Coordinates of N, CA and C in Angstrom, one line a residue:
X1 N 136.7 92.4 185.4 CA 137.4 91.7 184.4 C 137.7 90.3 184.9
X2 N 137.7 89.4 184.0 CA 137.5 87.9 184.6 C 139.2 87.5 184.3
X3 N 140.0 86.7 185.5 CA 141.0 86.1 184.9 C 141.0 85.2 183.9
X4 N 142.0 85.1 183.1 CA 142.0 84.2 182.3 C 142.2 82.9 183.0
X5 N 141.5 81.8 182.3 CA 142.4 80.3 183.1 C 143.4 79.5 182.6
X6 N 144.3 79.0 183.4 CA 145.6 78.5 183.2 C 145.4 76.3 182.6
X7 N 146.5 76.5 182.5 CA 146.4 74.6 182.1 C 148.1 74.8 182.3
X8 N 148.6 73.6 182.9 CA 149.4 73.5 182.9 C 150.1 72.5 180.9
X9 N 150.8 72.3 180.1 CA 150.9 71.8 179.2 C 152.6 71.4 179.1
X10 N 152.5 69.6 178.7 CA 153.7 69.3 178.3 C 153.4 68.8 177.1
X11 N 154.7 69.4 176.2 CA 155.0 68.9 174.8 C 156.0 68.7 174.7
X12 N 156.5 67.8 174.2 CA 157.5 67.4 173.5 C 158.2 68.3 172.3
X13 N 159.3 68.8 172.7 CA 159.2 69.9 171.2 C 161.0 69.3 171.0
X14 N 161.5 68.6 169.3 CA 162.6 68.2 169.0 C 163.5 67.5 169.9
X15 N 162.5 66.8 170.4 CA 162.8 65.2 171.0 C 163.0 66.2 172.7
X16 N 162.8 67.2 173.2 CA 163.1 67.4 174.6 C 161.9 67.6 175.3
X17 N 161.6 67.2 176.5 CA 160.0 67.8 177.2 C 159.8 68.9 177.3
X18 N 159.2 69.9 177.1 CA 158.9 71.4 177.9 C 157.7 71.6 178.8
X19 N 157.8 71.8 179.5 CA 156.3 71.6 180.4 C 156.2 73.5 181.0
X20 N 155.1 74.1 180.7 CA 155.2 75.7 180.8 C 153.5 75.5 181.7
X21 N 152.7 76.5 182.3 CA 151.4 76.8 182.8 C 151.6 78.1 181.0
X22 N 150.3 77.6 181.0 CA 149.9 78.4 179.6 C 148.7 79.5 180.0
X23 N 148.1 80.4 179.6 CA 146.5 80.5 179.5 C 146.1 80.2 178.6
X24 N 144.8 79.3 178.4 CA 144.1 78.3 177.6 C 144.2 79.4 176.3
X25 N 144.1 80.6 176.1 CA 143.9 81.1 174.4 C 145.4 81.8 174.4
X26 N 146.9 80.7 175.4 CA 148.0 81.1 174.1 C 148.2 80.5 173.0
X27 N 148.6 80.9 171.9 CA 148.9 80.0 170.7 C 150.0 79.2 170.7
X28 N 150.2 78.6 169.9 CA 151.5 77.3 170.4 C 152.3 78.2 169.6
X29 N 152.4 79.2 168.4 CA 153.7 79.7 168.3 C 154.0 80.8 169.0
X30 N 153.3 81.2 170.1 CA 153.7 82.1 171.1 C 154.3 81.1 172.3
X31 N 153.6 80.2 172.4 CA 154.3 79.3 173.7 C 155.6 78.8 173.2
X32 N 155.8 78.4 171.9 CA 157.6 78.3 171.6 C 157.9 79.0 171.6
X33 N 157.9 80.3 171.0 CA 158.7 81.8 171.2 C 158.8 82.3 172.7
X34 N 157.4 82.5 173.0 CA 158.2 83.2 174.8 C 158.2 81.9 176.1
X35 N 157.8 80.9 175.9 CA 157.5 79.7 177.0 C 158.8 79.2 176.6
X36 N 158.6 78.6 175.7 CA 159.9 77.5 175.5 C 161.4 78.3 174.5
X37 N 161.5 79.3 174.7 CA 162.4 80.5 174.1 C 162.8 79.7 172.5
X38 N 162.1 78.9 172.1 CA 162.1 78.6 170.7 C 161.8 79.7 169.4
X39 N 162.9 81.3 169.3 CA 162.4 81.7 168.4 C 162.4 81.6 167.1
X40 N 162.6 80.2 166.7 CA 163.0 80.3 164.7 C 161.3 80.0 164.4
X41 N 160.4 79.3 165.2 CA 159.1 79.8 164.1 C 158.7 81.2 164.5
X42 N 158.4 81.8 163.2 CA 158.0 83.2 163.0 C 156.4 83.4 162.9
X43 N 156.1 84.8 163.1 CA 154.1 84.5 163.1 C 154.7 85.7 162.6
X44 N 153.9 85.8 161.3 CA 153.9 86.4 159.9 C 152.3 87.0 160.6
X45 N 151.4 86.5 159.4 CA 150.1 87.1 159.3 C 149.3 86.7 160.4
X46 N 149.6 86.0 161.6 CA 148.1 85.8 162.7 C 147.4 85.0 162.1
X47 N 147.0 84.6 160.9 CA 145.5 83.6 160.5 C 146.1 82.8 159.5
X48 N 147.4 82.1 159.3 CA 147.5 81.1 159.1 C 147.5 81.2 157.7
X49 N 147.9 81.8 157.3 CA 148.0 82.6 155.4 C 149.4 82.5 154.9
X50 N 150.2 82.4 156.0 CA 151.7 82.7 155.1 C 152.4 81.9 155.4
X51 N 152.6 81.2 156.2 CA 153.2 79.9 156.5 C 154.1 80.1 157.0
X52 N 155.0 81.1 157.6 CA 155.8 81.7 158.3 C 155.6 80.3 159.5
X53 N 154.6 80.7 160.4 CA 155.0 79.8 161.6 C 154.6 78.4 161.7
X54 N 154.9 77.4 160.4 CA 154.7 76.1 160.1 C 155.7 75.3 160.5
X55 N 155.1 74.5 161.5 CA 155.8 73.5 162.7 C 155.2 71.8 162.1
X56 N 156.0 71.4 162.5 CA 155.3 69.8 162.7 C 154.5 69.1 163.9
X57 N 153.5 68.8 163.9 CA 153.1 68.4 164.8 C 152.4 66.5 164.8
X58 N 153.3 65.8 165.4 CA 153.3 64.2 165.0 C 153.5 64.5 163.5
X59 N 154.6 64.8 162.6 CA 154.9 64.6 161.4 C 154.6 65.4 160.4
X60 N 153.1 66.2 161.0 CA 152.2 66.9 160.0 C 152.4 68.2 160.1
X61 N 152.2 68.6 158.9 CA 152.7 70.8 159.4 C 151.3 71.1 159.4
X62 N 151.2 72.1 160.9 CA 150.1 73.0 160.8 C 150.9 74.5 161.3
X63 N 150.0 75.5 161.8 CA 149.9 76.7 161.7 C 149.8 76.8 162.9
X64 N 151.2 77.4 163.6 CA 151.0 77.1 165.0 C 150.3 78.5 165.7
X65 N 150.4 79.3 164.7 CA 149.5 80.9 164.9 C 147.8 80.3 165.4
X66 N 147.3 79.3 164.6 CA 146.3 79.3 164.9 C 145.8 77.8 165.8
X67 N 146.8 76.9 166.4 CA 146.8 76.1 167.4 C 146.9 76.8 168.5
X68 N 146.1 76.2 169.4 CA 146.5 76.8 170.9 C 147.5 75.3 171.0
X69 N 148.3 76.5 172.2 CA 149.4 75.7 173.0 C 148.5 74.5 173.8
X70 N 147.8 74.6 174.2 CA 146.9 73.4 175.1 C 146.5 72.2 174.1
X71 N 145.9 72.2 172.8 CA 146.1 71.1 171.8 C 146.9 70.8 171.7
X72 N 148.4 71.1 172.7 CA 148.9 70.2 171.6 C 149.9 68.9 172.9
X73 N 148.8 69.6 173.9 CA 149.4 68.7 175.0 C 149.5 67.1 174.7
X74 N 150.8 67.0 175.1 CA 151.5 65.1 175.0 C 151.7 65.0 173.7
X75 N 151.7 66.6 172.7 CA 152.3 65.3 171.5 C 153.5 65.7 171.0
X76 N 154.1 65.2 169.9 CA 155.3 66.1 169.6 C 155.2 67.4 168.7
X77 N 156.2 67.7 168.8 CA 156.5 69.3 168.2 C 157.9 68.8 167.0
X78 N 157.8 69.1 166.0 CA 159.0 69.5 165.4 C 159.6 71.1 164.8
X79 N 160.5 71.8 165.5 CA 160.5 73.3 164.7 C 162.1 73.2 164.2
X80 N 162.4 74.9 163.5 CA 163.6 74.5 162.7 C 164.7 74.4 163.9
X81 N 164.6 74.4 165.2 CA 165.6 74.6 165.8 C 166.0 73.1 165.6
X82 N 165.3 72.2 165.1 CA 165.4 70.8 165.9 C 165.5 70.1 164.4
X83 N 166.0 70.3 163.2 CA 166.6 69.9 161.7 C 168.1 70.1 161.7
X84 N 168.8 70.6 162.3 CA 170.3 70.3 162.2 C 170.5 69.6 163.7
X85 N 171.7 68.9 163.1 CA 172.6 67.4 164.2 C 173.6 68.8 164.8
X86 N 173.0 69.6 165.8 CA 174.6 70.5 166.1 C 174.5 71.6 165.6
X87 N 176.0 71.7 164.9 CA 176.5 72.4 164.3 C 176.4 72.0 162.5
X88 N 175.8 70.8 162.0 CA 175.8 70.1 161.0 C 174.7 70.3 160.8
X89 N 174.3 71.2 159.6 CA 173.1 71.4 158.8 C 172.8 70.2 157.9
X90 N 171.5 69.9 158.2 CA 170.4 68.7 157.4 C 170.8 68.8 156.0
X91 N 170.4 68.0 155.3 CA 170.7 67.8 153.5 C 169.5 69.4 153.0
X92 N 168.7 69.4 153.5 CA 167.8 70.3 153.3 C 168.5 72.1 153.6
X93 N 168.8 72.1 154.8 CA 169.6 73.1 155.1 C 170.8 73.6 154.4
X94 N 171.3 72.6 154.4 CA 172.8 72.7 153.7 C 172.3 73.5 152.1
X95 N 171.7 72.6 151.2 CA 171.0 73.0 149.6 C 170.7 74.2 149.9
X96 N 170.0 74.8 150.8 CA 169.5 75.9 151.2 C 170.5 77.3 150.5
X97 N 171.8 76.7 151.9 CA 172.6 77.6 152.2 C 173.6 77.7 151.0
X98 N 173.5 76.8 150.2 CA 174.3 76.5 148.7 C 173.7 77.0 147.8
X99 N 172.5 77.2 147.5 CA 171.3 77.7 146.5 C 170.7 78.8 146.5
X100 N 171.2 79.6 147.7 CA 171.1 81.0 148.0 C 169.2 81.0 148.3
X101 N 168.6 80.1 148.5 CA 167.6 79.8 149.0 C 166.2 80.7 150.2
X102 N 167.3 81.2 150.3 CA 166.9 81.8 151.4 C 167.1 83.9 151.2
X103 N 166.6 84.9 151.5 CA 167.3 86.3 151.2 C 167.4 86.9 152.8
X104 N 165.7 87.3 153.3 CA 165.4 87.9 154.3 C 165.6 86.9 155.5
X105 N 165.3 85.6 154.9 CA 164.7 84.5 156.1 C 164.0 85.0 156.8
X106 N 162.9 85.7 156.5 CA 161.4 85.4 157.9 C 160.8 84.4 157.4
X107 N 160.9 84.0 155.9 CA 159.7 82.7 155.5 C 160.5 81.5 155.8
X108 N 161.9 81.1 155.8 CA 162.7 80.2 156.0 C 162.2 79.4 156.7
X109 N 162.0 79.4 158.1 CA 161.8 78.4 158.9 C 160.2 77.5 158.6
X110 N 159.8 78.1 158.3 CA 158.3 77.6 157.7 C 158.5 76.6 156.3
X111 N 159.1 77.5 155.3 CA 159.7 76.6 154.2 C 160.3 75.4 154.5
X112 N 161.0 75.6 155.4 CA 161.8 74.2 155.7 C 161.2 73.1 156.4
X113 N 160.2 73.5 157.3 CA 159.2 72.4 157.5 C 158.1 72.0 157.3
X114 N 157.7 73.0 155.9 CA 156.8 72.1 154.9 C 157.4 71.5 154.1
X115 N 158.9 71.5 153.4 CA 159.5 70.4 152.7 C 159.8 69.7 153.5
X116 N 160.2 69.4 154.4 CA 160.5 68.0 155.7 C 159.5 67.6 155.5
X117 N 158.4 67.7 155.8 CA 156.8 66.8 155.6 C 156.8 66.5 154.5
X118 N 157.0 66.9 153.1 CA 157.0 66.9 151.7 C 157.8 65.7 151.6
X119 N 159.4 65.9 152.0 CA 160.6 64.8 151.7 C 160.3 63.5 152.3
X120 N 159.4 63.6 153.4 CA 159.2 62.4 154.8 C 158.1 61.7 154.0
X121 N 157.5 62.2 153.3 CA 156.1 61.7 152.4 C 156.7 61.0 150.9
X122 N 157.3 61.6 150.2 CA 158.1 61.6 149.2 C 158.8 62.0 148.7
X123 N 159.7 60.8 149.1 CA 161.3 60.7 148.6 C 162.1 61.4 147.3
X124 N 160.9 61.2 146.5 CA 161.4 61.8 144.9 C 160.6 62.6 144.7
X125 N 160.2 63.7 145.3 CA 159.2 65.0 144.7 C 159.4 65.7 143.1
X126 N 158.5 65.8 142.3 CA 159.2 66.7 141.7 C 159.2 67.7 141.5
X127 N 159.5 68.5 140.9 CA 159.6 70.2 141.1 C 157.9 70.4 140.8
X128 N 157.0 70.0 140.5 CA 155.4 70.6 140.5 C 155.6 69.8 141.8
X129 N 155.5 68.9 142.5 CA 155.3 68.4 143.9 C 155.8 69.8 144.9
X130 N 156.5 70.2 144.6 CA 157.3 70.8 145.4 C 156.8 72.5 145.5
X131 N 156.7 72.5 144.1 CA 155.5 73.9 144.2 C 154.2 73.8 144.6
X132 N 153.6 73.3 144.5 CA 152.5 72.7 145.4 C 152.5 72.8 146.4
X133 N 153.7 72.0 147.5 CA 153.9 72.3 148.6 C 153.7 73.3 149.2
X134 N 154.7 73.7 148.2 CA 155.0 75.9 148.9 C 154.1 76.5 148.6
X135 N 153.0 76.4 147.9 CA 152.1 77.2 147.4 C 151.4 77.7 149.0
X136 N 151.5 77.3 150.0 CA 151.2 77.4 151.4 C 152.1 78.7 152.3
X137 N 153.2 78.5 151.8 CA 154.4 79.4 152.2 C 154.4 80.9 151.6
X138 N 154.2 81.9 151.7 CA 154.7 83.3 151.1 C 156.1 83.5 151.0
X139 N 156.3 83.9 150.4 CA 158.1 84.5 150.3 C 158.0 85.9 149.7
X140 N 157.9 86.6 150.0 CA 158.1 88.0 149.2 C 159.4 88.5 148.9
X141 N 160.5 87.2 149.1 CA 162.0 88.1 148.8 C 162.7 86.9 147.3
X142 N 162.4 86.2 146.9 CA 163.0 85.3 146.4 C 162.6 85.1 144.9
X143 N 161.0 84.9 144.5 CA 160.6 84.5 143.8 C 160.6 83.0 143.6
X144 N 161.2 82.3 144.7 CA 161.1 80.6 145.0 C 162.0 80.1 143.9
X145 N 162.5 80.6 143.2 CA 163.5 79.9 142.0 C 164.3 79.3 142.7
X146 N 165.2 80.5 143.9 CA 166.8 79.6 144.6 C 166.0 78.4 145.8
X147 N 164.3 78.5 146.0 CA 164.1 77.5 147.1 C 163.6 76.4 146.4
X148 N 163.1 76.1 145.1 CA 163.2 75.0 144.5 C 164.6 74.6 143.9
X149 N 165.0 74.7 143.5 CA 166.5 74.7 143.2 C 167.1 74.1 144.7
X150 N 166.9 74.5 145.7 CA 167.6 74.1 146.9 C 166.9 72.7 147.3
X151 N 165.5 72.3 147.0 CA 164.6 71.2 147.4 C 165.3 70.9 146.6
X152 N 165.0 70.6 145.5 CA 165.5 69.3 144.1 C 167.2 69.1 144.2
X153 N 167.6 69.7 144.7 CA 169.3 69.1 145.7 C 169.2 68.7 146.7
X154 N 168.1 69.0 147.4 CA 168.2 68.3 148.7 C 167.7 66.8 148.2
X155 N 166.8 66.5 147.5 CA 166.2 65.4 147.3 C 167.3 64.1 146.9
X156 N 168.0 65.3 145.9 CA 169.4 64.2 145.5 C 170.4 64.0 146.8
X157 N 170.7 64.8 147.0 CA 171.6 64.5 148.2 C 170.9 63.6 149.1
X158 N 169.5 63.7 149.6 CA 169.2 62.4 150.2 C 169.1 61.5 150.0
X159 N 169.1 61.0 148.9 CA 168.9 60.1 148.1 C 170.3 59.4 148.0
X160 N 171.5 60.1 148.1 CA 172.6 59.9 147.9 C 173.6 60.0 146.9
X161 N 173.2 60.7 146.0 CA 173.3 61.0 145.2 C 174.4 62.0 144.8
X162 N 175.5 62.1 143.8 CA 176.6 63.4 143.6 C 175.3 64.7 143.3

């Protein structure tokens, strides 16, 4: 049996460094779950189907089930640990938690950072923008009514809006 080989890898994950020795085929949502004890992304289906473990990576959401941790050396990371100031939930979060948005939360954290990429892109989405979006995300508890309903407040509230 051949060992596996190692790489050492630093990312940036929500503005902090993490620097972990990986084996070249761990996935980056295993390296934040057991490397960097980041467990809010979730790995749903393994192949990148349900959007459960959708992270930002420089800005953009991919599928950290199916990135290895070694791509993604030197760049940034954004996951849900790293959308609230604290104890002070994002305009996003907050709608959420107001809109009943959320039931089981295993798809939550994935939801929430395909609308960050969505909101960061455009400012005024509209509710087809926004299904669109999620059309990437599974939810099996909700039927997406309370998670559009929670985007299209969030949009207002960023916006500044009552």
């Amino acid at each position: 049996m051949m060992d596996s080989e190692q790489r050492t890898v630093t990312i940036l994950v929500n503005g902090e460094t993490h620097t972990a020795d990986v084996d070249v085929r761990l996935t980056l949502a295993d390296c934040l779950r057991h490397r960097f004890r980041l467990t809010g992304t979730h790995v749903g289906c393994e192949h990148g189907v349900c959007g459960a473990c959708t992270v930002l990576l420089d800005g953009q959401t991919v599928r950290s089930c199916l990135m290895l941790a070694v791509q993604a050396e030197g760049r940034a990371i954004s996951t849900i640990e790293g959308l609230a100031d604290g104890d002070e939930l994002n305009p996003l979060q907050q709608a959420f938690k107001d809109h009943h948005g959320l039931q089981c939360g295993f798809c939550t954290p994935g939801v929430l950072m395909t609308l960050t990429e969505l909101m960061a892109e455009n400012s005024n989405p509209s509710e087809h923008d926004i299904r669109v979006a999620l059309s990437g995300n599974i939810c099996r508890c909700t039927g997406y009514q309370g998670i559009v309903a929670a985007a299209l407040d969030a949009v207002t509230r960023m916006r500044g809006q009552p």
